[in-house]
Short mmCIF file of N, CA and C in Angstrom, two decimals:
data_model
loop_
_atom_site.label_atom_id
_atom_site.label_comp_id
_atom_site.label_asym_id
_atom_site.label_seq_id
_atom_site.Cartn_x
_atom_site.Cartn_y
_atom_site.Cartn_z
N UNK A 1 -11.50 26.26 22.95
CA UNK A 1 -11.64 26.07 21.58
C UNK A 1 -10.33 26.54 20.90
N UNK A 2 -9.74 25.91 20.10
CA UNK A 2 -8.49 26.14 19.55
C UNK A 2 -8.36 27.58 18.73
N UNK A 3 -7.38 28.33 18.77
CA UNK A 3 -7.36 29.81 18.19
C UNK A 3 -7.00 29.56 16.82
N UNK A 4 -6.31 28.35 16.33
CA UNK A 4 -5.94 28.16 14.94
C UNK A 4 -7.04 27.46 14.29
N UNK A 5 -7.38 26.44 14.51
CA UNK A 5 -8.32 25.53 13.74
C UNK A 5 -9.83 25.88 14.19
N UNK A 6 -10.07 26.67 15.33
CA UNK A 6 -11.59 26.70 15.88
C UNK A 6 -12.22 25.58 16.05
N UNK A 7 -11.70 24.51 16.65
CA UNK A 7 -12.08 23.31 16.83
C UNK A 7 -11.93 22.96 18.36
N UNK A 8 -12.71 21.97 18.90
CA UNK A 8 -12.25 21.37 20.09
C UNK A 8 -12.75 19.91 20.14
N UNK A 9 -11.90 18.84 20.14
CA UNK A 9 -10.37 19.12 20.03
C UNK A 9 -9.93 19.44 18.69
N UNK A 10 -8.80 19.76 18.82
CA UNK A 10 -8.06 20.36 17.35
C UNK A 10 -8.30 19.03 16.38
N UNK A 11 -8.37 19.71 15.17
CA UNK A 11 -8.35 18.76 14.03
C UNK A 11 -7.05 18.32 13.76
N UNK A 12 -6.80 17.14 13.30
CA UNK A 12 -5.32 16.32 13.09
C UNK A 12 -4.33 17.23 12.16
N UNK A 13 -4.87 18.08 11.21
CA UNK A 13 -4.01 19.04 10.53
C UNK A 13 -3.57 20.14 11.31
N UNK A 14 -4.28 20.58 12.41
CA UNK A 14 -3.83 21.78 13.30
C UNK A 14 -2.35 21.71 13.80
N UNK A 15 -1.55 22.64 13.69
CA UNK A 15 -0.25 22.40 14.29
C UNK A 15 -0.42 22.25 16.02
N UNK A 16 -1.52 22.77 16.45
CA UNK A 16 -1.74 22.54 17.86
C UNK A 16 -2.30 21.10 18.39
N UNK A 17 -2.64 20.19 17.29
CA UNK A 17 -3.19 18.95 17.51
C UNK A 17 -2.05 18.02 18.07
N UNK A 18 -2.31 17.23 19.03
CA UNK A 18 -1.37 16.18 19.86
C UNK A 18 -0.67 15.28 18.57
N UNK A 19 0.41 14.87 18.84
CA UNK A 19 1.09 13.92 17.85
C UNK A 19 0.35 12.62 17.90
N UNK A 20 0.24 12.02 16.85
CA UNK A 20 -0.59 10.71 16.67
C UNK A 20 0.24 9.60 17.28
N UNK A 21 -0.55 8.66 18.21
CA UNK A 21 0.01 7.57 18.83
C UNK A 21 0.08 6.21 17.81
N UNK A 22 1.44 5.77 17.55
CA UNK A 22 1.38 4.66 16.77
C UNK A 22 0.61 3.44 17.33
N UNK A 23 0.18 2.66 16.73
CA UNK A 23 -0.76 1.52 17.11
C UNK A 23 0.36 0.34 17.18
N UNK A 24 1.29 0.15 15.97
CA UNK A 24 2.02 -0.90 15.77
C UNK A 24 3.40 -0.31 15.49
N UNK A 25 4.50 -1.23 15.20
CA UNK A 25 5.71 -0.85 14.74
C UNK A 25 6.14 -1.91 13.65
N UNK A 26 6.39 -1.38 12.41
CA UNK A 26 6.77 -2.38 11.35
C UNK A 26 7.85 -3.38 11.75
N UNK A 27 7.87 -4.48 11.50
CA UNK A 27 8.86 -5.48 11.87
C UNK A 27 10.06 -5.47 11.02
N UNK A 28 9.78 -4.81 9.82
CA UNK A 28 10.96 -4.92 8.77
C UNK A 28 11.72 -3.44 8.93
N UNK A 29 10.91 -2.28 8.81
CA UNK A 29 11.63 -1.18 8.65
C UNK A 29 11.70 -0.27 10.10
N UNK A 30 10.75 -0.85 10.83
CA UNK A 30 10.84 -0.31 12.20
C UNK A 30 10.16 1.07 12.31
N UNK A 31 9.48 1.31 11.22
CA UNK A 31 8.66 2.65 11.23
C UNK A 31 7.11 2.43 11.94
N UNK A 32 6.59 3.69 12.48
CA UNK A 32 5.26 3.25 13.25
C UNK A 32 4.34 3.39 12.33
N UNK A 33 3.22 2.59 12.70
CA UNK A 33 1.99 2.15 11.74
C UNK A 33 0.92 2.88 12.72
N UNK A 34 0.25 3.90 12.12
CA UNK A 34 -0.75 4.49 12.85
C UNK A 34 -2.18 4.20 12.49
N UNK A 35 -3.19 4.53 13.26
CA UNK A 35 -4.40 4.19 13.18
C UNK A 35 -5.04 4.59 11.82
N UNK A 36 -5.81 3.67 11.05
CA UNK A 36 -6.42 3.98 9.68
C UNK A 36 -5.20 3.49 8.69
N UNK A 37 -3.94 3.16 9.11
CA UNK A 37 -3.22 2.71 8.02
C UNK A 37 -3.33 0.99 7.81
N UNK A 38 -2.81 0.76 6.47
CA UNK A 38 -3.04 -0.70 6.17
C UNK A 38 -1.59 -1.29 6.51
N UNK A 39 -1.71 -2.64 7.08
CA UNK A 39 -0.52 -3.47 7.48
C UNK A 39 -0.90 -4.82 7.18
N UNK A 40 0.11 -5.64 7.24
CA UNK A 40 -0.07 -7.09 7.21
C UNK A 40 0.36 -7.69 8.47
N UNK A 41 -0.64 -8.53 9.12
CA UNK A 41 -0.34 -8.86 10.36
C UNK A 41 0.13 -10.33 10.09
N UNK A 42 1.56 -10.79 10.40
CA UNK A 42 2.05 -12.08 10.28
C UNK A 42 2.47 -12.57 11.37
N UNK A 43 2.88 -13.90 11.41
CA UNK A 43 3.49 -14.59 12.53
C UNK A 43 4.89 -13.84 12.90
N UNK A 44 5.40 -13.10 12.12
CA UNK A 44 6.78 -12.42 12.25
C UNK A 44 6.37 -11.16 12.99
N UNK A 45 5.24 -10.45 12.90
CA UNK A 45 5.15 -9.13 13.33
C UNK A 45 4.11 -8.35 12.36
N UNK A 46 3.88 -7.17 12.53
CA UNK A 46 3.10 -6.36 11.74
C UNK A 46 4.19 -5.63 10.52
N UNK A 47 3.71 -5.84 9.25
CA UNK A 47 4.24 -5.37 8.25
C UNK A 47 3.75 -4.15 7.68
N UNK A 48 4.38 -3.03 7.42
CA UNK A 48 3.59 -2.00 6.97
C UNK A 48 3.43 -2.13 5.29
N UNK A 49 2.45 -1.24 4.96
CA UNK A 49 2.21 -1.27 3.38
C UNK A 49 3.26 -1.02 2.44
N UNK A 50 4.16 -0.02 2.95
CA UNK A 50 5.40 0.35 2.14
C UNK A 50 6.32 -0.64 2.02
N UNK A 51 6.55 -1.48 3.11
CA UNK A 51 7.45 -2.59 3.07
C UNK A 51 6.93 -3.53 2.08
N UNK A 52 5.57 -3.82 2.40
CA UNK A 52 4.74 -4.86 1.58
C UNK A 52 5.00 -4.60 0.04
N UNK A 53 4.62 -3.39 -0.37
CA UNK A 53 4.91 -2.87 -1.94
C UNK A 53 6.25 -3.10 -2.20
N UNK A 54 7.39 -2.96 -1.49
CA UNK A 54 8.70 -2.99 -2.07
C UNK A 54 9.15 -4.37 -2.08
N UNK A 55 8.45 -5.41 -1.45
CA UNK A 55 8.89 -6.86 -1.54
C UNK A 55 8.64 -7.67 -2.92
N UNK A 56 9.64 -8.38 -3.42
CA UNK A 56 9.32 -9.19 -4.48
C UNK A 56 8.44 -10.23 -4.04
N UNK A 57 8.00 -11.14 -4.85
CA UNK A 57 7.23 -12.30 -4.42
C UNK A 57 7.86 -13.24 -3.81
N UNK A 58 9.33 -13.30 -4.25
CA UNK A 58 10.27 -14.23 -3.48
C UNK A 58 10.50 -13.93 -1.92
N UNK A 59 10.86 -12.66 -1.96
CA UNK A 59 11.03 -11.97 -0.38
C UNK A 59 9.80 -12.27 0.39
N UNK A 60 8.46 -11.92 -0.30
CA UNK A 60 7.37 -12.16 0.32
C UNK A 60 6.99 -13.58 0.93
N UNK A 61 7.27 -14.48 -0.36
CA UNK A 61 7.44 -15.88 0.30
C UNK A 61 8.28 -16.27 1.45
N UNK A 62 9.57 -15.89 1.28
CA UNK A 62 10.51 -16.24 2.59
C UNK A 62 10.08 -15.51 3.77
N UNK A 63 9.46 -14.21 3.73
CA UNK A 63 8.85 -13.50 5.03
C UNK A 63 8.01 -14.45 5.59
N UNK A 64 6.88 -15.00 4.82
CA UNK A 64 5.96 -15.67 5.33
C UNK A 64 6.34 -17.17 5.62
N UNK A 65 7.67 -17.58 5.38
CA UNK A 65 7.84 -18.85 5.57
C UNK A 65 7.43 -19.82 4.68
N UNK A 66 6.90 -19.37 3.34
CA UNK A 66 6.48 -20.37 2.31
C UNK A 66 7.58 -20.38 1.35
N UNK A 67 7.51 -21.35 0.32
CA UNK A 67 8.49 -21.73 -0.66
C UNK A 67 8.05 -22.09 -1.80
N UNK A 68 8.43 -22.02 -3.10
CA UNK A 68 7.98 -22.72 -4.33
C UNK A 68 8.22 -23.96 -4.23
N UNK A 69 7.39 -24.98 -4.77
CA UNK A 69 7.72 -26.33 -4.75
C UNK A 69 8.28 -26.60 -6.17
N UNK A 70 8.97 -27.77 -6.30
CA UNK A 70 9.82 -27.85 -7.55
C UNK A 70 9.19 -29.21 -8.26
N UNK A 71 8.58 -29.05 -9.31
CA UNK A 71 7.83 -30.42 -10.08
C UNK A 71 9.10 -31.36 -10.31
N UNK A 72 8.54 -32.59 -10.01
CA UNK A 72 9.48 -33.75 -10.30
C UNK A 72 8.56 -34.95 -10.77
N UNK A 73 9.11 -35.57 -12.01
CA UNK A 73 8.50 -36.54 -12.31
C UNK A 73 7.37 -36.36 -12.99
N UNK A 74 6.28 -37.04 -13.45
CA UNK A 74 5.05 -36.91 -13.92
C UNK A 74 3.90 -37.61 -13.07
N UNK A 75 2.80 -36.84 -13.03
CA UNK A 75 1.69 -37.61 -12.38
C UNK A 75 1.00 -38.26 -13.52
N UNK A 76 1.20 -37.98 -14.81
CA UNK A 76 0.35 -38.69 -15.81
C UNK A 76 1.14 -40.00 -16.37
N UNK A 77 2.25 -40.63 -15.92
CA UNK A 77 2.73 -41.95 -16.21
C UNK A 77 1.93 -42.99 -15.73
#
């Protein structure tokens, strides 16, 4: 039993708790993504929620390989 948190194993907030092991690494910022955190699983790799929040819609489209179409002519002619 831990002398600080009085638990076995230590609670995650305890200074004696082991360091969390990352599950993935963000392909954009290269920060670790830990168990329980949200991320986007893309063909380019895992994208952390912080990077996703910081992207404009145009950056997101470019990241996913999509692009906006341009309207030309009229389908009503």
